[in-house]
Coordinates of C-alpha atoms in Angstrom, one line a residue:
X150 CA 0.1 0.1 0.1
X151 CA 1.3 3.5 -0.7
X152 CA 2.8 5.3 2.3
X153 CA 0.9 8.5 1.6
X154 CA -2.4 7.2 1.8
X155 CA -1.9 4.6 4.7
X156 CA -0.6 7.9 6.7
X157 CA -3.5 9.9 5.5
X158 CA -6.1 7.3 6.7
X159 CA -4.4 6.7 10.1
X160 CA -4.0 10.3 10.7
X161 CA -7.2 11.7 9.3
X162 CA -8.7 14.1 11.7
X163 CA -5.3 15.3 13.9
X164 CA -5.0 18.7 14.3
X165 CA -1.5 18.4 15.3
X166 CA -0.2 16.9 12.2
X167 CA 0.9 19.1 9.4
X168 CA 1.1 17.8 5.8
X169 CA 2.8 20.0 2.8
X170 CA 2.5 18.4 -0.7
X171 CA 4.9 19.5 -3.4
X172 CA 4.5 18.3 -7.1
X173 CA 6.9 19.1 -9.7
X174 CA 5.8 17.4 -12.7
X175 CA 5.1 13.6 -12.4
X176 CA 7.0 13.9 -9.0
X177 CA 5.0 14.2 -6.1
X178 CA 6.0 13.8 -2.5
X179 CA 4.5 14.8 0.8
X180 CA 6.4 16.1 4.2
X181 CA 4.6 15.5 7.5
X182 CA 5.8 16.6 10.9
X183 CA 3.8 17.5 14.1
X184 CA 3.2 21.0 14.8
X185 CA 5.9 22.4 17.0
X186 CA 7.8 19.5 17.1
X187 CA 10.5 20.0 15.0
X188 CA 13.2 22.6 13.9
X189 CA 11.3 24.5 10.9
X190 CA 14.9 26.4 9.8
X191 CA 16.4 22.7 9.2
X192 CA 13.0 21.5 7.4
X193 CA 13.2 24.4 5.3
X194 CA 17.1 24.5 4.3
X195 CA 17.7 20.8 3.9
X196 CA 14.5 19.4 2.9
X197 CA 12.0 21.7 1.1
X198 CA 14.5 23.9 -0.5
X199 CA 16.1 20.9 -2.5
X200 CA 12.7 19.1 -3.6
X201 CA 11.5 23.1 -4.6
X202 CA 14.5 23.7 -6.9
X203 CA 14.6 22.1 -10.7
X204 CA 15.7 19.1 -11.0
X205 CA 18.1 18.4 -13.9
X206 CA 17.5 14.9 -14.5
X207 CA 14.6 12.2 -14.9
X208 CA 12.2 11.5 -12.0
X209 CA 13.8 8.4 -11.7
X210 CA 17.2 9.5 -11.4
X211 CA 15.9 11.7 -8.6
X212 CA 14.4 8.9 -6.9
X213 CA 17.5 6.8 -7.0
X214 CA 19.5 9.7 -5.6
X215 CA 16.9 9.8 -2.4
X216 CA 16.6 5.8 -2.0
X217 CA 19.5 4.3 -3.2
X218 CA 22.6 6.9 -3.4
X219 CA 21.1 8.8 -0.2
X220 CA 23.0 12.1 -2.0
X221 CA 20.2 14.0 -2.8
X222 CA 19.2 16.1 0.8
X223 CA 22.3 17.8 2.3
X224 CA 21.8 16.1 5.8
X225 CA 21.7 13.0 7.3
X226 CA 18.2 10.7 6.8
X227 CA 17.1 7.5 7.2
X228 CA 14.6 4.8 5.0
X229 CA 11.6 3.3 6.8
X230 CA 11.1 -0.5 5.9
X231 CA 7.3 -0.5 7.0
X232 CA 4.6 1.8 7.4
X233 CA 4.4 1.4 11.1
X234 CA 7.9 2.6 11.5
X235 CA 7.2 5.7 9.8
X236 CA 4.7 6.4 11.8
X237 CA 6.5 5.7 15.0
X238 CA 9.2 8.0 13.7
X239 CA 6.8 10.6 12.9
X240 CA 5.4 10.5 16.5
X241 CA 8.7 10.4 17.4
X242 CA 9.0 14.1 16.4
X243 CA 11.0 13.4 13.2
X244 CA 10.1 14.7 9.5
X245 CA 8.5 12.3 7.2
X246 CA 8.8 12.5 3.3
X247 CA 6.7 10.2 1.2
X248 CA 7.2 9.9 -2.2
X249 CA 4.0 9.0 -4.5
X250 CA 3.9 5.7 -5.3
X251 CA 6.5 4.3 -2.9
X252 CA 6.0 2.2 0.3
X253 CA 9.4 3.5 2.1
X254 CA 9.6 6.9 3.9
X255 CA 12.3 9.1 4.7
X256 CA 12.7 10.1 8.1
X257 CA 14.9 13.3 9.4
X258 CA 16.0 13.9 12.9
X259 CA 15.0 17.3 13.1
X260 CA 13.1 17.0 16.3
X261 CA 13.0 20.0 18.7
X262 CA 12.7 18.7 22.3
X263 CA 12.5 20.9 25.1
X264 CA 14.8 19.8 28.1
X265 CA 16.5 20.8 31.0
X266 CA 20.1 21.6 31.4
X267 CA 22.5 19.4 33.0
X268 CA 22.5 20.3 36.7
X269 CA 23.8 19.2 40.0
X270 CA 22.4 15.8 41.2
X271 CA 19.9 16.8 44.2
X272 CA 19.3 13.1 45.6
X273 CA 23.2 12.0 45.8
X274 CA 25.4 14.8 46.4
X275 CA 28.8 14.7 46.9
X276 CA 31.6 17.3 48.2
X277 CA 34.4 16.4 46.1
X278 CA 33.4 14.3 43.2
X279 CA 31.5 15.5 39.9
X280 CA 28.2 17.1 40.3
X281 CA 26.3 16.3 37.0
X282 CA 23.6 14.2 36.9
X283 CA 21.2 13.0 34.3
X284 CA 18.3 14.7 32.7
X285 CA 15.2 13.7 31.1
X286 CA 16.6 13.2 27.6
X287 CA 18.1 9.9 27.1
X288 CA 20.7 10.8 24.1
X289 CA 22.1 13.7 26.8
X290 CA 22.2 10.7 29.2
X291 CA 24.4 8.6 26.9
X292 CA 26.7 11.3 26.0
X293 CA 27.3 11.9 29.8
X294 CA 28.5 8.4 30.1
X295 CA 30.3 8.1 27.0
X296 CA 32.3 11.1 28.2
X297 CA 33.9 8.9 30.9
X298 CA 33.9 5.8 29.0
X299 CA 36.2 6.3 25.7
X300 CA 36.3 2.3 25.0
X301 CA 35.3 0.5 22.2
X302 CA 33.7 -2.4 24.6
X303 CA 30.7 -0.4 25.5
X304 CA 28.1 -2.0 23.9
X305 CA 24.5 -0.2 23.5
X306 CA 21.6 -2.1 22.5
X307 CA 17.9 0.0 21.8
X308 CA 14.3 -1.7 22.8
X309 CA 11.3 0.3 22.5
X310 CA 8.5 -0.6 25.3
X311 CA 4.8 0.2 25.3
X312 CA 2.5 0.0 22.4
X313 CA 1.3 3.2 23.0
X314 CA 3.8 5.2 24.7
X315 CA 6.7 3.7 22.4
X316 CA 9.5 4.2 25.6
X317 CA 13.0 3.8 24.3
X318 CA 15.3 2.0 26.7
X319 CA 19.2 1.6 26.4
X320 CA 20.7 -1.2 27.4
X321 CA 24.5 -0.7 28.4
X322 CA 27.2 -3.0 29.0
X323 CA 30.8 -3.7 28.6
X324 CA 31.9 -6.3 26.3
X325 CA 33.9 -9.2 27.7
X326 CA 33.6 -8.0 31.2
X327 CA 29.8 -8.4 31.7
X328 CA 28.2 -12.0 31.9
X329 CA 26.5 -13.5 28.8
X330 CA 24.2 -15.0 30.7
X331 CA 23.4 -11.8 32.5
X332 CA 22.9 -10.0 29.2
X333 CA 20.7 -12.6 27.7
X334 CA 18.5 -12.7 31.0
X335 CA 18.1 -9.0 30.9
X336 CA 17.1 -9.0 26.7
X337 CA 14.8 -11.8 27.3
X338 CA 12.6 -9.8 29.9
X339 CA 12.9 -6.5 28.3
X340 CA 11.5 -8.3 25.2
X341 CA 8.2 -10.2 27.1
X342 CA 7.3 -7.0 28.7
X343 CA 3.2 -6.5 27.5
X344 CA 2.3 -3.2 28.2
X345 CA 0.6 0.0 26.7
X346 CA 2.9 2.3 28.6
X347 CA 6.1 2.8 30.4
X348 CA 6.0 5.8 32.8
X349 CA 9.4 5.9 34.0
X350 CA 12.4 3.4 35.0
X351 CA 10.1 2.1 38.4
X352 CA 8.2 0.5 35.9
X353 CA 10.7 -1.8 34.6
X354 CA 12.3 -2.1 38.1
X355 CA 9.0 -4.0 38.7
X356 CA 8.6 -5.8 35.3
X357 CA 12.0 -7.1 35.7
X358 CA 11.6 -8.2 39.5
X359 CA 11.0 -11.8 39.8
X360 CA 9.8 -11.5 43.7
X361 CA 7.8 -8.8 44.0
X362 CA 7.1 -10.2 47.7
X363 CA 10.5 -8.9 48.9
X364 CA 10.5 -5.4 50.1
X365 CA 14.3 -5.1 49.4
X366 CA 15.3 -3.6 45.8
X367 CA 17.1 -5.6 43.5
X368 CA 18.0 -3.0 40.9
X369 CA 19.8 0.2 42.1
X370 CA 18.7 3.2 40.7
X371 CA 20.9 6.2 40.4
X372 CA 20.7 9.7 38.8
X373 CA 24.8 9.9 38.3
X374 CA 26.8 9.4 35.2
X375 CA 29.7 8.3 37.5
X376 CA 28.3 5.7 38.9
X377 CA 26.9 4.3 35.7
X378 CA 30.2 4.3 34.5
X379 CA 31.9 2.6 37.7
X380 CA 29.0 0.0 37.4
X381 CA 29.9 -0.6 33.6
X382 CA 33.3 -1.1 34.3
X383 CA 32.7 -3.8 37.0
X384 CA 30.4 -5.8 34.6
X385 CA 27.1 -4.7 35.5
X386 CA 24.5 -3.4 33.2
X387 CA 22.8 0.1 33.3
X388 CA 19.1 0.4 31.5
X389 CA 18.6 4.3 30.5
X390 CA 15.1 4.9 30.3
X391 CA 13.8 8.0 27.9
X392 CA 11.9 10.5 30.1
X393 CA 13.5 9.9 33.4
X394 CA 16.7 11.1 35.1
X395 CA 16.5 7.9 37.4
X396 CA 18.4 5.1 35.8
X397 CA 18.7 1.4 36.8
X398 CA 21.7 -0.9 37.4
X399 CA 21.8 -4.6 37.8
X400 CA 22.5 -6.7 39.5
X401 CA 22.3 -4.8 42.8
X402 CA 23.4 -6.4 46.0
X403 CA 22.5 -5.3 49.4
X404 CA 26.2 -4.0 49.7
X405 CA 25.5 -1.6 46.5
X406 CA 22.8 0.4 48.3
X407 CA 25.3 1.0 51.4
X408 CA 28.1 2.6 48.9
X409 CA 28.0 6.2 48.3
X410 CA 29.4 7.8 45.5
X411 CA 31.7 10.2 48.1
X412 CA 33.5 6.8 49.3
X413 CA 35.4 6.9 46.1
X414 CA 36.5 10.6 46.1
X415 CA 38.0 10.2 49.7
X416 CA 40.9 9.1 51.2
X417 CA 40.8 5.4 51.8
X418 CA 40.7 5.3 55.4
X419 CA 38.1 8.1 55.7
X420 CA 35.7 6.2 53.3
X421 CA 36.4 2.8 55.1
X422 CA 35.4 4.8 58.8
X423 CA 32.2 6.3 57.1
X424 CA 31.0 3.1 55.7
X425 CA 31.4 1.2 58.8
X426 CA 29.5 3.9 60.5
X427 CA 26.9 3.6 57.9
X428 CA 26.4 -0.2 58.4
X429 CA 26.2 0.4 62.2
X430 CA 23.7 3.3 61.9
X431 CA 21.4 1.2 59.6
X432 CA 21.3 -1.5 62.1
X433 CA 20.6 1.2 64.8
X434 CA 17.9 2.7 62.5
X435 CA 16.0 -0.8 61.8
X436 CA 16.1 -2.3 65.4
X437 CA 16.7 0.3 68.1
X438 CA 12.9 1.0 68.5
X439 CA 12.0 -2.2 69.0
X440 CA 14.5 -3.2 71.0
X441 CA 13.5 0.0 73.5
X442 CA 10.0 -1.5 73.3
X443 CA 10.7 -4.8 74.2
X444 CA 13.4 -4.3 77.1
X445 CA 10.9 -1.7 78.7
X446 CA 7.9 -4.0 78.3
X447 CA 9.2 -7.3 79.3
X448 CA 13.0 -6.9 80.3
X449 CA 13.3 -3.7 82.3
X450 CA 15.8 -5.8 84.4
X451 CA 18.2 -5.3 81.8
X452 CA 18.5 -1.9 82.4
X453 CA 21.1 -0.1 85.3
X454 CA 19.0 0.9 88.0
X455 CA 19.5 4.4 87.5
X456 CA 18.6 4.4 84.0
X457 CA 15.5 2.5 85.2
X458 CA 14.4 4.9 87.6
X459 CA 14.9 7.9 84.7
X460 CA 12.6 5.7 82.3
X461 CA 10.0 4.8 84.8
X462 CA 9.5 8.1 86.0
X463 CA 9.5 9.7 82.6
X464 CA 6.5 7.2 81.6
X465 CA 4.7 7.7 84.9
X466 CA 2.2 10.1 83.4
X467 CA 2.1 8.4 80.0
X468 CA -1.7 7.1 79.4
X469 CA -0.4 4.5 77.0
X470 CA 1.7 1.5 76.8
X471 CA 5.4 1.6 74.9
X472 CA 4.3 0.1 71.6
X473 CA 1.3 2.6 71.2
X474 CA 3.5 5.6 72.4
X475 CA 6.6 4.3 69.8
X476 CA 3.7 3.9 67.1
X477 CA 2.3 7.5 67.6
X478 CA 5.9 8.9 67.2
X479 CA 7.1 6.8 64.3
X480 CA 3.8 7.5 62.6
X481 CA 4.1 11.5 63.4
X482 CA 7.8 11.3 62.1
X483 CA 6.6 9.9 59.0
X484 CA 4.4 12.5 58.8
X485 CA 6.6 15.4 59.1
X486 CA 9.1 13.8 56.4
X487 CA 6.4 13.4 53.9
X488 CA 5.4 16.7 54.1
X489 CA 8.8 17.8 54.2
X490 CA 9.3 16.3 50.9
X491 CA 6.1 17.5 49.2
X492 CA 6.3 21.2 50.5
X493 CA 8.3 23.6 47.9
X494 CA 11.8 23.3 48.6
X495 CA 12.2 26.6 50.0
X496 CA 10.2 26.2 53.5
X497 CA 9.9 22.4 53.3
X498 CA 13.1 21.7 55.3
X499 CA 12.3 24.9 57.7
X500 CA 8.6 23.5 58.5
X501 CA 9.6 19.6 59.4
X502 CA 12.8 20.9 61.5
X503 CA 10.5 23.4 63.4
X504 CA 7.4 20.8 63.4
X505 CA 9.5 18.3 64.7
X506 CA 10.6 20.4 67.6
X507 CA 7.3 21.9 68.6
X508 CA 5.3 18.8 68.2
X509 CA 7.8 16.8 70.0
X510 CA 8.2 19.1 73.0
X511 CA 4.5 19.7 73.2
X512 CA 3.8 15.9 73.1
X513 CA 6.4 15.4 76.3
X514 CA 4.6 18.4 78.0
X515 CA 1.4 17.1 77.4
X516 CA 2.1 13.5 78.8
X517 CA 1.1 12.0 75.7
X518 CA 5.0 10.4 74.7
X519 CA 7.7 10.0 77.1
X520 CA 11.3 12.1 76.6
X521 CA 13.0 8.9 76.1
X522 CA 10.8 7.6 73.4
X523 CA 11.3 10.8 71.6
X524 CA 14.8 10.7 71.6
X525 CA 14.7 6.9 70.2
X526 CA 12.9 8.0 67.5
X527 CA 14.6 11.2 66.6
X528 CA 18.0 9.0 66.5
X529 CA 16.4 6.4 64.5
X530 CA 15.0 9.2 62.0
X531 CA 18.2 10.7 61.9
X532 CA 19.9 7.3 61.4
X533 CA 17.9 6.2 58.5
X534 CA 19.1 9.2 56.4
X535 CA 22.4 7.6 56.6
X536 CA 21.4 5.1 53.8
X537 CA 23.0 6.6 50.8
X538 CA 20.2 5.1 48.2
X539 CA 16.4 6.0 48.7
X540 CA 15.0 2.8 47.9
X541 CA 16.7 1.0 50.7
X542 CA 15.6 3.8 52.9
X543 CA 11.8 3.0 52.2
X544 CA 12.5 -0.7 52.9
X545 CA 14.0 0.1 56.4
X546 CA 11.4 2.2 57.1
X547 CA 8.7 -0.3 56.3
X548 CA 10.5 -3.4 58.3
X549 CA 11.0 -1.0 61.2
X550 CA 7.2 -1.1 62.1
X551 CA 7.0 -4.9 61.4
X552 CA 9.8 -5.4 64.4
X553 CA 8.2 -3.3 66.3
X554 CA 4.9 -5.4 66.3
X555 CA 6.5 -8.6 66.9
X556 CA 8.7 -6.9 69.7
X557 CA 5.5 -5.8 71.4
X558 CA 4.0 -9.1 71.2
X559 CA 6.9 -11.4 72.1
X560 CA 10.0 -9.1 73.6
X561 CA 13.6 -9.6 72.6
X562 CA 12.7 -13.3 71.5
X563 CA 10.5 -11.9 69.0
X564 CA 13.2 -9.2 67.9
X565 CA 15.5 -11.9 67.7
X566 CA 13.3 -14.3 65.3
X567 CA 12.6 -11.2 63.4
X568 CA 15.8 -10.7 62.6
X569 CA 16.8 -14.4 62.1
X570 CA 13.8 -14.7 59.6
X571 CA 15.2 -11.1 57.7
X572 CA 18.4 -12.7 57.6
X573 CA 17.2 -16.0 56.2
X574 CA 15.2 -13.9 53.7
X575 CA 18.5 -12.1 52.5
X576 CA 20.3 -15.1 52.2
X577 CA 17.5 -16.6 50.2
X578 CA 17.3 -13.2 47.6
X579 CA 19.3 -12.7 44.6
X580 CA 19.3 -10.3 41.7
X581 CA 19.9 -11.7 38.5
X582 CA 21.8 -14.7 39.5
X583 CA 24.2 -12.7 42.0
X584 CA 23.6 -13.3 45.7
X585 CA 21.9 -10.5 47.4
X586 CA 24.4 -10.7 50.5
X587 CA 27.4 -11.2 48.4
X588 CA 30.4 -10.8 48.9
X589 CA 29.7 -11.5 52.6
X590 CA 27.6 -14.5 51.7
X591 CA 28.8 -16.3 50.2
X592 CA 32.4 -15.0 51.3
X593 CA 34.5 -14.0 48.3
X594 CA 37.7 -12.6 49.7
X595 CA 39.1 -11.3 46.3
X596 CA 36.1 -8.5 46.5
X597 CA 36.2 -8.1 50.2
X598 CA 38.9 -4.8 48.9
X599 CA 35.4 -3.1 48.2
X600 CA 33.1 -4.2 50.8
X601 CA 32.7 -3.3 54.7
X602 CA 35.8 -0.8 53.7
X603 CA 37.5 0.5 50.8
X604 CA 41.4 -0.6 50.0
X605 CA 43.9 2.1 48.4
X606 CA 43.6 2.4 44.8
X607 CA 47.0 1.6 44.5
X608 CA 46.0 -2.0 45.9
X609 CA 43.2 -2.1 42.8
X610 CA 46.0 -0.9 40.2
X611 CA 48.2 -4.3 41.1
X612 CA 45.5 -6.2 40.4
X613 CA 44.9 -7.9 36.5
X614 CA 41.5 -9.3 36.9

């Protein structure tokens, strides 16, 4: 079927599609483009002007110059092999040239897309490292990665996912470093996705997860090009999604979520010390409220006498048991944290800090909660911000409520059972074939140089693997 007639039938009634016909004797062609979606000056200079000029040869020669020799237009262009591909290119913002009697179309990359400039990363800030972050344009993001990776081993494969959204996804990996099984697995899962739309990288993260019942994330999301480049050098795969600045890295382990880009831009002993503190406060954020509730409710004899008297006197006027008190403060803290994120940036932090001080002091003065519980919840909340990646922070916040409930019913025994079940769950998890607790379980001595701490760079450069 002739492409021009097919497009006119499919695009009938659309006001945002412009079509312009050009006739020179028996040579008839039509240019299609989206209103406001292309650079009109480029279209006029490189397409319309050559078509409107008299051609010295026959129409067959001009058609051959366009389709076969590709020497007619003074710009780069591509040919479509099917009407669906031509329509996809048009709706993606390219200018489409249809020639009468031909089933092939000519696409010109004259898209005019609005995008924000490359700015400082808001969620993964560093003091000494680079400040660039990804933007919503996928090709800009790819160029930011290529600036850090000049190797010819970097492979880029394209996928179009979503029957209606037609979202472009790029899969990046280093040939020779990345496992072929990992590449094949991710390819098959991407090709098996059947959906109408892909609204962001979070959709791909869920679609590629084989165990959605687990609260732990299996893919690392980041908005930093240097993090993606480092992961590619390590033999992992990255997925760039058009329309979002947050991109995915697989496989991801628990260790991946405890590492910060700042660790690699400071001296190794500072980085190792901070990373150890990060693990410590990760445990504090997870179990401190549960341990406090379990001890004060079931095992007060474990506390020193003076501390026990102080806690008992502060709770003397509190009308609620410790678990209710803990839930009140935890929910209030979560409320202020969510409100601080939703309120405009200029006043969000101020309101959250002032709200925490005013509400906490008023709650203690009114006898609704005790001062020790307020200290425990505040320390727990601050400790949760030590985790570098927000997706793991959400997991910790959820599990904290679960452990609180178990501890309130069974005391320290319940807390211990909960931790054991959590450890069993983590041991059973894997991310695309990589154990979630690697390199700790199973223990891999060669990978411990960048695990709990970080070895000096000279130790890394001496190794060939």
